[in-house]
Amino acid sequence: MSVLFVQNGSLSERGCMSMADIERVSIVIPAYNPDEQLLELVWKLNRESFDDIIIVNDGSSAACASIFDTLDHISGCTVLRHEQNGGKGKALKTAFSHYVQAHPDGIGMITADADGQHRPEDIRKTAEELVEQPESMILGVRDFSGEDIPLRSRFGNVLTKFVVKAASGMKLTDTQTGLRGIPAAFAKELLEVKGDGYEFEMRMIMACRTYKRSIAEVTIETIYMDGNESSHFHPILDSIKIYYVFLRFLFSSLASFVVDVSLFAVFSMVFKALMPMGFIILSTVLARVLSSLFNYFVNRHVVFRSKQYPARTMVKYYSLAAVQMGASAGGVYALYHATGGHEVPIKIAVDSLLFLLSFYIQRNWVFKREASYIGREVNHY
């Protein structure tokens, strides 16, 4: 899985682009209760030679009717309508479905927001990169280092970058950008990905690993209108939806961790007086065997929902558990004798460091066929 970063301006500056190529790229704009910014954006896109613009009215109020009526009469604009608000993911999939049927020979689409946060120049830059890499998803990435970035946007991006890095190993600059290039073939695949709200945008990134598509990034200007107040993203609710699969794994691991540490504390009290030099290793082994049984069954049935014959995953799981157990016991043993005590706090510290490594290995090896990428789980929700 590769993530490429495009520098030194747009590809048109490198002499690689023709007008015919750009005309084979459509623009998709999901819109819920938009203002005049949407009309201005569409007119500017027309001047950038985009002659196929798909607008989705996602159940907007009657007060916005005049805006969509105007869009209906703009050359090259297609307005698709939802009777009720279904969420950004549903709006995007409505546009993808329309595009797949209407443009069988198209290169792909550029998704953009309706609130004026994406400049036409940046939309074109993203389109040019999609033409250059028609099998990759393109992300128009923003700079979050400025002091004028709204707190919830900065926090949301940091959090989602961490989750994507932990879940996939991909280091992305901007996971929440709405400016994306979607290859035509990928649009068909995304129709099978579940999710109707903002979580769908995260699942699009996850799906790149599932469908073996690379991701490229292009830099765009960072624009927030009125502190990003127009955004319909709800940080708490939508974040829960975005991180649902990862949170299941986290809670499973935390529960197993509590079981493991509790058993370790009990076994330590029992064996410490009987065998002062060896109680740490024995306590670690017994606690890990019992807690790993608990963790295996929770991960198999709740987190990854494996349908594979259990013997195969169990052999892999316990091979991993044996290695982790050795690392945990060795680390705790060495630190205990180096510090002269405090075995339980040391145990907590060592196993915390091993947690992330365990996630990578379970995702990529133990449960690979069921969740070769944690994003495959999007098809269940």
CSV table of C-alpha atoms in Angstrom, one decimal:
chain,number,residue,atom,x,y,z
A,1,MET,CA,0.0,0.0,0.0
A,2,SER,CA,1.7,3.2,-1.1
A,3,VAL,CA,1.1,6.8,-0.3
A,4,LEU,CA,2.6,9.3,-2.7
A,5,PHE,CA,3.0,13.0,-2.2
A,6,VAL,CA,2.9,15.4,-5.1
A,7,GLN,CA,5.0,18.5,-4.9
A,8,ASN,CA,6.2,21.3,-7.1
A,9,GLY,CA,2.8,22.5,-8.3
A,10,SER,CA,0.1,20.9,-10.5
A,11,LEU,CA,0.8,18.4,-13.2
A,12,SER,CA,-0.3,20.8,-15.9
A,13,GLU,CA,2.9,22.8,-15.1
A,14,ARG,CA,4.8,19.7,-16.2
A,15,GLY,CA,3.2,19.5,-19.6
A,16,CYS,CA,1.4,16.2,-19.0
A,17,MET,CA,-2.2,17.2,-19.4
A,18,SER,CA,-4.7,17.7,-22.2
A,19,MET,CA,-8.1,19.5,-22.1
A,20,ALA,CA,-9.7,16.3,-23.3
A,21,ASP,CA,-8.4,14.4,-20.2
A,22,ILE,CA,-9.9,17.0,-17.8
A,23,GLU,CA,-13.2,16.9,-19.6
A,24,ARG,CA,-13.4,13.1,-18.7
A,25,VAL,CA,-13.3,14.0,-15.0
A,26,SER,CA,-16.6,14.8,-13.3
A,27,ILE,CA,-17.2,16.9,-10.2
A,28,VAL,CA,-19.4,15.6,-7.4
A,29,ILE,CA,-20.7,18.0,-4.7
A,30,PRO,CA,-23.0,16.7,-1.9
A,31,ALA,CA,-25.1,19.6,-0.6
A,32,TYR,CA,-27.2,19.9,2.5
A,33,ASN,CA,-28.7,23.3,3.1
A,34,PRO,CA,-26.1,25.1,1.0
A,35,ASP,CA,-25.8,28.9,0.5
A,36,GLU,CA,-24.7,31.1,-2.4
A,37,GLN,CA,-21.2,29.7,-2.1
A,38,LEU,CA,-22.3,26.7,-4.0
A,39,LEU,CA,-23.5,28.7,-7.0
A,40,GLU,CA,-20.3,30.6,-7.0
A,41,LEU,CA,-18.2,27.4,-6.9
A,42,VAL,CA,-20.2,25.9,-9.8
A,43,TRP,CA,-19.8,29.0,-12.0
A,44,LYS,CA,-16.0,29.0,-11.3
A,45,LEU,CA,-15.8,25.3,-12.1
A,46,ASN,CA,-17.5,25.9,-15.4
A,47,ARG,CA,-14.7,28.4,-16.2
A,48,GLU,CA,-12.1,25.8,-15.3
A,49,SER,CA,-13.6,23.6,-18.2
A,50,PHE,CA,-15.4,21.1,-16.0
A,51,ASP,CA,-18.6,20.5,-18.0
A,52,ASP,CA,-20.0,17.6,-15.9
A,53,ILE,CA,-20.9,18.6,-12.3
A,54,ILE,CA,-23.1,16.3,-10.3
A,55,ILE,CA,-24.9,18.0,-7.3
A,56,VAL,CA,-26.7,15.9,-4.8
A,57,ASN,CA,-29.4,17.8,-2.9
A,58,ASP,CA,-29.4,15.7,0.3
A,59,GLY,CA,-32.8,16.6,1.7
A,60,SER,CA,-32.2,20.3,2.0
A,61,SER,CA,-34.9,22.6,3.4
A,62,ALA,CA,-37.4,24.5,1.1
A,63,ALA,CA,-35.4,27.7,1.8
A,64,CYS,CA,-32.7,26.3,-0.5
A,65,ALA,CA,-35.0,25.5,-3.4
A,66,SER,CA,-34.0,28.6,-5.4
A,67,ILE,CA,-30.3,27.6,-5.3
A,68,PHE,CA,-31.0,24.1,-6.7
A,69,ASP,CA,-33.4,25.5,-9.3
A,70,THR,CA,-30.6,27.8,-10.5
A,71,LEU,CA,-28.2,24.9,-10.6
A,72,ASP,CA,-30.7,22.9,-12.7
A,73,HIS,CA,-30.3,25.6,-15.4
A,74,ILE,CA,-26.6,25.8,-15.5
A,75,SER,CA,-25.0,24.0,-18.4
A,76,GLY,CA,-23.3,20.7,-17.5
A,77,CYS,CA,-25.0,20.5,-14.1
A,78,THR,CA,-27.0,17.5,-13.0
A,79,VAL,CA,-29.0,17.8,-9.7
A,80,LEU,CA,-29.9,14.6,-8.0
A,81,ARG,CA,-32.3,14.8,-5.1
A,82,HIS,CA,-33.0,12.9,-1.8
A,83,GLU,CA,-36.4,13.5,-0.3
A,84,GLN,CA,-34.9,13.3,3.2
A,85,ASN,CA,-31.4,14.0,4.5
A,86,GLY,CA,-29.5,10.7,4.3
A,87,GLY,CA,-26.0,11.8,5.3
A,88,LYS,CA,-22.9,12.6,3.3
A,89,GLY,CA,-22.0,9.0,2.6
A,90,LYS,CA,-25.4,8.3,1.1
A,91,ALA,CA,-25.2,11.4,-1.0
A,92,LEU,CA,-21.8,10.4,-2.3
A,93,LYS,CA,-23.0,6.9,-3.2
A,94,THR,CA,-26.0,8.4,-5.0
A,95,ALA,CA,-23.5,10.4,-7.1
A,96,PHE,CA,-21.2,7.5,-7.7
A,97,SER,CA,-24.1,5.3,-8.9
A,98,HIS,CA,-25.2,7.9,-11.3
A,99,TYR,CA,-21.7,8.5,-12.6
A,100,VAL,CA,-21.0,4.7,-13.1
A,101,GLN,CA,-24.1,4.5,-15.3
A,102,ALA,CA,-23.8,7.8,-17.1
A,103,HIS,CA,-20.0,7.7,-17.8
A,104,PRO,CA,-18.8,4.2,-18.5
A,105,ASP,CA,-15.7,5.5,-20.2
A,106,GLY,CA,-14.9,8.3,-17.7
A,107,ILE,CA,-11.6,8.6,-15.8
A,108,GLY,CA,-13.3,9.4,-12.5
A,109,MET,CA,-14.7,12.0,-10.2
A,110,ILE,CA,-13.5,14.7,-7.9
A,111,THR,CA,-15.6,15.1,-4.7
A,112,ALA,CA,-15.7,18.6,-3.3
A,113,ASP,CA,-17.6,20.4,-0.4
A,114,ALA,CA,-20.4,22.8,-1.1
A,115,ASP,CA,-19.3,25.4,1.5
A,116,GLY,CA,-16.6,27.2,-0.4
A,117,GLN,CA,-13.7,25.5,1.4
A,118,HIS,CA,-12.2,24.1,-1.8
A,119,ARG,CA,-10.8,26.5,-4.4
A,120,PRO,CA,-11.5,25.7,-8.1
A,121,GLU,CA,-7.7,25.8,-8.6
A,122,ASP,CA,-7.2,23.1,-6.1
A,123,ILE,CA,-10.1,21.0,-7.5
A,124,ARG,CA,-8.4,21.2,-10.9
A,125,LYS,CA,-5.0,20.3,-9.4
A,126,THR,CA,-6.7,17.2,-7.8
A,127,ALA,CA,-8.3,16.3,-11.2
A,128,GLU,CA,-5.0,16.6,-13.0
A,129,GLU,CA,-3.4,14.2,-10.5
A,130,LEU,CA,-6.3,11.8,-11.0
A,131,VAL,CA,-5.7,11.9,-14.7
A,132,GLU,CA,-2.1,11.1,-14.1
A,133,GLN,CA,-2.9,8.3,-11.7
A,134,PRO,CA,-6.3,7.0,-12.8
A,135,GLU,CA,-6.1,3.9,-10.5
A,136,SER,CA,-5.3,5.8,-7.3
A,137,MET,CA,-7.4,7.7,-4.9
A,138,ILE,CA,-6.2,11.3,-4.6
A,139,LEU,CA,-6.4,13.3,-1.4
A,140,GLY,CA,-6.3,17.1,-1.5
A,141,VAL,CA,-4.5,17.7,1.8
A,142,ARG,CA,-4.5,20.8,4.0
A,143,ASP,CA,-1.9,22.2,6.4
A,144,PHE,CA,-3.1,21.9,10.0
A,145,SER,CA,-0.1,23.7,11.6
A,146,GLY,CA,-1.6,27.2,11.4
A,147,GLU,CA,-2.9,29.0,14.5
A,148,ASP,CA,-6.1,29.9,12.7
A,149,ILE,CA,-7.2,26.2,12.3
A,150,PRO,CA,-10.5,25.6,14.3
A,151,LEU,CA,-9.8,23.4,17.4
A,152,ARG,CA,-12.3,20.7,16.4
A,153,SER,CA,-10.8,20.4,13.0
A,154,ARG,CA,-7.3,20.2,14.3
A,155,PHE,CA,-8.3,17.6,17.0
A,156,GLY,CA,-10.3,15.5,14.5
A,157,ASN,CA,-7.5,15.3,12.0
A,158,VAL,CA,-4.9,14.4,14.6
A,159,LEU,CA,-7.2,11.7,16.0
A,160,THR,CA,-8.1,10.1,12.7
A,161,LYS,CA,-4.5,10.2,11.5
A,162,PHE,CA,-3.5,8.2,14.6
A,163,VAL,CA,-6.2,5.7,14.0
A,164,VAL,CA,-5.4,5.2,10.3
A,165,LYS,CA,-1.7,4.9,11.1
A,166,ALA,CA,-2.4,2.3,13.9
A,167,ALA,CA,-4.9,0.4,11.7
A,168,SER,CA,-3.1,0.3,8.4
A,169,GLY,CA,0.4,1.6,8.7
A,170,MET,CA,-0.4,4.4,6.3
A,171,LYS,CA,0.9,7.9,7.2
A,172,LEU,CA,-1.6,10.4,5.7
A,173,THR,CA,-1.5,14.1,6.0
A,174,ASP,CA,-5.2,14.8,6.0
A,175,THR,CA,-7.7,12.0,6.6
A,176,GLN,CA,-10.8,14.3,6.8
A,177,THR,CA,-10.4,16.2,3.5
A,178,GLY,CA,-13.5,16.2,1.4
A,179,LEU,CA,-11.5,17.0,-1.8
A,180,ARG,CA,-10.7,13.6,-3.3
A,181,GLY,CA,-10.1,12.1,-6.6
A,182,ILE,CA,-12.1,8.8,-7.1
A,183,PRO,CA,-11.1,6.5,-10.0
A,184,ALA,CA,-14.1,5.3,-12.0
A,185,ALA,CA,-13.5,1.6,-11.2
A,186,PHE,CA,-13.1,2.5,-7.5
A,187,ALA,CA,-16.5,4.2,-7.5
A,188,LYS,CA,-18.1,0.9,-8.4
A,189,GLU,CA,-16.3,-0.8,-5.5
A,190,LEU,CA,-17.2,2.0,-3.0
A,191,LEU,CA,-20.9,1.3,-3.7
A,192,GLU,CA,-20.4,-1.9,-1.7
A,193,VAL,CA,-19.0,-0.1,1.3
A,194,LYS,CA,-21.5,0.5,4.1
A,195,GLY,CA,-22.0,3.9,5.8
A,196,ASP,CA,-24.3,6.8,5.1
A,197,GLY,CA,-22.8,9.5,7.2
A,198,TYR,CA,-19.3,11.1,7.6
A,199,GLU,CA,-17.9,7.7,8.6
A,200,PHE,CA,-18.1,6.8,4.9
A,201,GLU,CA,-15.2,9.1,4.1
A,202,MET,CA,-13.0,7.3,6.5
A,203,ARG,CA,-14.1,3.9,5.2
A,204,MET,CA,-13.2,5.1,1.7
A,205,ILE,CA,-9.6,5.4,2.9
A,206,MET,CA,-9.9,2.0,4.6
A,207,ALA,CA,-11.3,0.5,1.4
A,208,CYS,CA,-8.1,1.5,-0.5
A,209,ARG,CA,-6.3,-1.3,1.3
A,210,THR,CA,-9.1,-3.8,0.8
A,211,TYR,CA,-9.2,-3.2,-2.9
A,212,LYS,CA,-5.4,-2.7,-3.2
A,213,ARG,CA,-5.5,0.9,-4.4
A,214,SER,CA,-2.7,3.4,-3.7
A,215,ILE,CA,-3.3,6.9,-2.3
A,216,ALA,CA,-1.6,10.0,-3.6
A,217,GLU,CA,-1.7,13.4,-1.9
A,218,VAL,CA,-1.7,16.9,-3.4
A,219,THR,CA,-1.3,20.1,-1.3
A,220,ILE,CA,-4.3,22.5,-1.3
A,221,GLU,CA,-5.0,25.8,0.4
A,222,THR,CA,-6.5,25.5,3.9
A,223,ILE,CA,-9.7,27.5,4.1
A,224,TYR,CA,-12.3,27.6,6.9
A,225,MET,CA,-15.3,29.7,6.6
A,226,ASP,CA,-16.5,31.4,9.9
A,227,GLY,CA,-14.5,28.9,12.0
A,228,ASN,CA,-15.9,26.0,10.1
A,229,GLU,CA,-19.4,26.6,11.6
A,230,SER,CA,-21.0,25.4,8.4
A,231,SER,CA,-19.7,21.9,8.8
A,232,HIS,CA,-22.3,19.3,9.6
A,233,PHE,CA,-19.7,17.0,11.1
A,234,HIS,CA,-20.5,16.1,14.7
A,235,PRO,CA,-17.1,15.3,16.4
A,236,ILE,CA,-18.4,12.9,19.1
A,237,LEU,CA,-21.1,11.0,17.3
A,238,ASP,CA,-19.4,10.8,13.9
A,239,SER,CA,-16.1,9.9,15.5
A,240,ILE,CA,-17.7,7.0,17.3
A,241,LYS,CA,-19.0,5.8,13.9
A,242,ILE,CA,-15.7,6.3,12.2
A,243,TYR,CA,-13.7,4.4,14.8
A,244,TYR,CA,-16.3,1.7,15.6
A,245,VAL,CA,-14.2,-1.3,14.5
A,246,PHE,CA,-11.0,0.1,16.0
A,247,LEU,CA,-12.8,0.8,19.3
A,248,ARG,CA,-14.1,-2.8,19.4
A,249,PHE,CA,-10.5,-4.0,19.2
A,250,LEU,CA,-9.4,-1.5,21.8
A,251,PHE,CA,-12.1,-2.5,24.3
A,252,SER,CA,-11.4,-6.1,23.7
A,253,SER,CA,-7.7,-5.5,24.4
A,254,LEU,CA,-8.4,-3.4,27.5
A,255,ALA,CA,-10.7,-6.0,28.9
A,256,SER,CA,-8.1,-8.7,28.3
A,257,PHE,CA,-5.5,-6.4,29.8
A,258,VAL,CA,-7.5,-6.0,33.0
A,259,VAL,CA,-8.0,-9.8,33.2
A,260,ASP,CA,-4.3,-10.4,32.7
A,261,VAL,CA,-3.1,-7.8,35.2
A,262,SER,CA,-5.6,-8.9,37.8
A,263,LEU,CA,-4.6,-12.6,37.4
A,264,PHE,CA,-0.9,-11.6,37.5
A,265,ALA,CA,-1.4,-9.7,40.8
A,266,VAL,CA,-3.2,-12.7,42.3
A,267,PHE,CA,-0.6,-15.2,41.1
A,268,SER,CA,2.2,-12.9,42.3
A,269,MET,CA,0.8,-12.8,45.8
A,270,VAL,CA,0.4,-16.6,45.8
A,271,PHE,CA,3.8,-17.5,44.4
A,272,LYS,CA,6.1,-14.7,45.7
A,273,ALA,CA,6.7,-16.3,49.1
A,274,LEU,CA,7.1,-19.8,47.6
A,275,MET,CA,9.6,-19.0,44.8
A,276,PRO,CA,11.1,-15.5,45.2
A,277,MET,CA,13.3,-15.8,42.1
A,278,GLY,CA,10.8,-17.3,39.7
A,279,PHE,CA,7.4,-16.0,40.7
A,280,ILE,CA,7.3,-13.3,38.0
A,281,ILE,CA,7.8,-15.7,35.1
A,282,LEU,CA,5.3,-18.2,36.5
A,283,SER,CA,2.7,-15.5,37.2
A,284,THR,CA,3.1,-14.0,33.8
A,285,VAL,CA,2.7,-17.4,32.1
A,286,LEU,CA,-0.4,-18.4,34.0
A,287,ALA,CA,-2.0,-15.0,33.7
A,288,ARG,CA,-1.3,-14.7,29.9
A,289,VAL,CA,-2.6,-18.2,29.1
A,290,LEU,CA,-6.0,-17.5,30.8
A,291,SER,CA,-6.3,-13.9,29.5
A,292,SER,CA,-5.3,-14.9,26.0
A,293,LEU,CA,-8.1,-17.4,25.9
A,294,PHE,CA,-10.5,-14.7,26.8
A,295,ASN,CA,-9.0,-12.3,24.2
A,296,TYR,CA,-8.9,-14.9,21.4
A,297,PHE,CA,-12.6,-15.7,21.7
A,298,VAL,CA,-13.6,-12.0,21.9
A,299,ASN,CA,-11.4,-11.0,18.9
A,300,ARG,CA,-12.6,-13.9,16.8
A,301,HIS,CA,-16.3,-13.6,17.5
A,302,VAL,CA,-16.7,-9.8,18.3
A,303,VAL,CA,-13.9,-7.8,16.8
A,304,PHE,CA,-13.0,-9.6,13.5
A,305,ARG,CA,-16.0,-11.9,13.3
A,306,SER,CA,-14.1,-14.7,11.8
A,307,LYS,CA,-15.8,-17.3,9.7
A,308,GLN,CA,-12.6,-19.3,9.1
A,309,TYR,CA,-12.0,-22.7,10.7
A,310,PRO,CA,-11.0,-21.7,14.2
A,311,ALA,CA,-8.0,-24.1,14.4
A,312,ARG,CA,-6.1,-22.0,11.8
A,313,THR,CA,-6.5,-18.7,13.6
A,314,MET,CA,-5.9,-20.2,17.0
A,315,VAL,CA,-2.6,-21.7,16.0
A,316,LYS,CA,-1.5,-18.3,14.7
A,317,TYR,CA,-2.9,-16.5,17.7
A,318,TYR,CA,-1.1,-18.6,20.2
A,319,SER,CA,2.1,-18.4,18.2
A,320,LEU,CA,1.8,-14.7,18.6
A,321,ALA,CA,0.8,-15.0,22.3
A,322,ALA,CA,3.9,-17.2,23.0
A,323,VAL,CA,6.2,-14.5,21.6
A,324,GLN,CA,4.4,-11.8,23.4
A,325,MET,CA,4.5,-13.7,26.6
A,326,GLY,CA,8.2,-14.1,26.3
A,327,ALA,CA,8.7,-10.5,25.6
A,328,SER,CA,6.4,-9.5,28.5
A,329,ALA,CA,8.0,-11.9,31.0
A,330,GLY,CA,11.6,-11.0,29.9
A,331,GLY,CA,10.9,-7.3,30.0
A,332,VAL,CA,9.2,-7.4,33.4
A,333,TYR,CA,11.8,-9.7,34.9
A,334,ALA,CA,14.7,-7.5,33.7
A,335,LEU,CA,13.1,-4.3,34.9
A,336,TYR,CA,12.0,-5.8,38.2
A,337,HIS,CA,15.6,-6.8,39.2
A,338,ALA,CA,17.0,-3.5,37.8
A,339,THR,CA,14.7,-1.4,40.0
A,340,GLY,CA,14.3,-3.8,43.0
A,341,GLY,CA,10.5,-4.1,43.0
A,342,HIS,CA,7.2,-2.7,41.7
A,343,GLU,CA,6.4,-5.7,39.5
A,344,VAL,CA,2.7,-4.7,38.8
A,345,PRO,CA,3.4,-1.1,37.6
A,346,ILE,CA,6.3,-2.6,35.5
A,347,LYS,CA,4.0,-5.2,34.0
A,348,ILE,CA,1.5,-2.4,33.0
A,349,ALA,CA,4.2,-0.4,31.3
A,350,VAL,CA,5.7,-3.3,29.4
A,351,ASP,CA,2.4,-4.6,28.1
A,352,SER,CA,1.3,-1.2,27.1
A,353,LEU,CA,4.2,-1.0,24.7
A,354,LEU,CA,3.4,-4.4,23.3
A,355,PHE,CA,-0.2,-3.5,22.6
A,356,LEU,CA,0.2,-1.7,19.3
A,357,LEU,CA,2.6,-4.4,18.0
A,358,SER,CA,-0.1,-7.0,18.8
A,359,PHE,CA,-2.7,-5.1,16.8
A,360,TYR,CA,-0.5,-4.9,13.7
A,361,ILE,CA,0.2,-8.6,13.8
A,362,GLN,CA,-3.3,-9.7,14.5
A,363,ARG,CA,-4.6,-7.5,11.6
A,364,ASN,CA,-1.9,-8.6,9.1
A,365,TRP,CA,-1.4,-12.2,10.0
A,366,VAL,CA,-3.7,-13.9,12.6
A,367,PHE,CA,-7.0,-12.7,11.2
A,368,LYS,CA,-5.8,-11.6,7.8
A,369,ARG,CA,-8.4,-13.4,5.7
A,370,GLU,CA,-11.2,-12.0,7.7
A,371,ALA,CA,-9.8,-8.5,8.1
A,372,SER,CA,-6.8,-8.2,5.8
A,373,TYR,CA,-7.4,-4.6,6.5
A,374,ILE,CA,-9.6,-3.4,9.3
A,375,GLY,CA,-11.6,-1.4,6.7
A,376,ARG,CA,-13.0,-4.7,5.3
A,377,GLU,CA,-15.3,-4.6,8.3
A,378,VAL,CA,-17.1,-1.6,6.7
A,379,ASN,CA,-19.1,-4.1,4.7
A,380,HIS,CA,-20.8,-5.2,7.8
A,381,TYR,CA,-22.2,-1.8,8.9
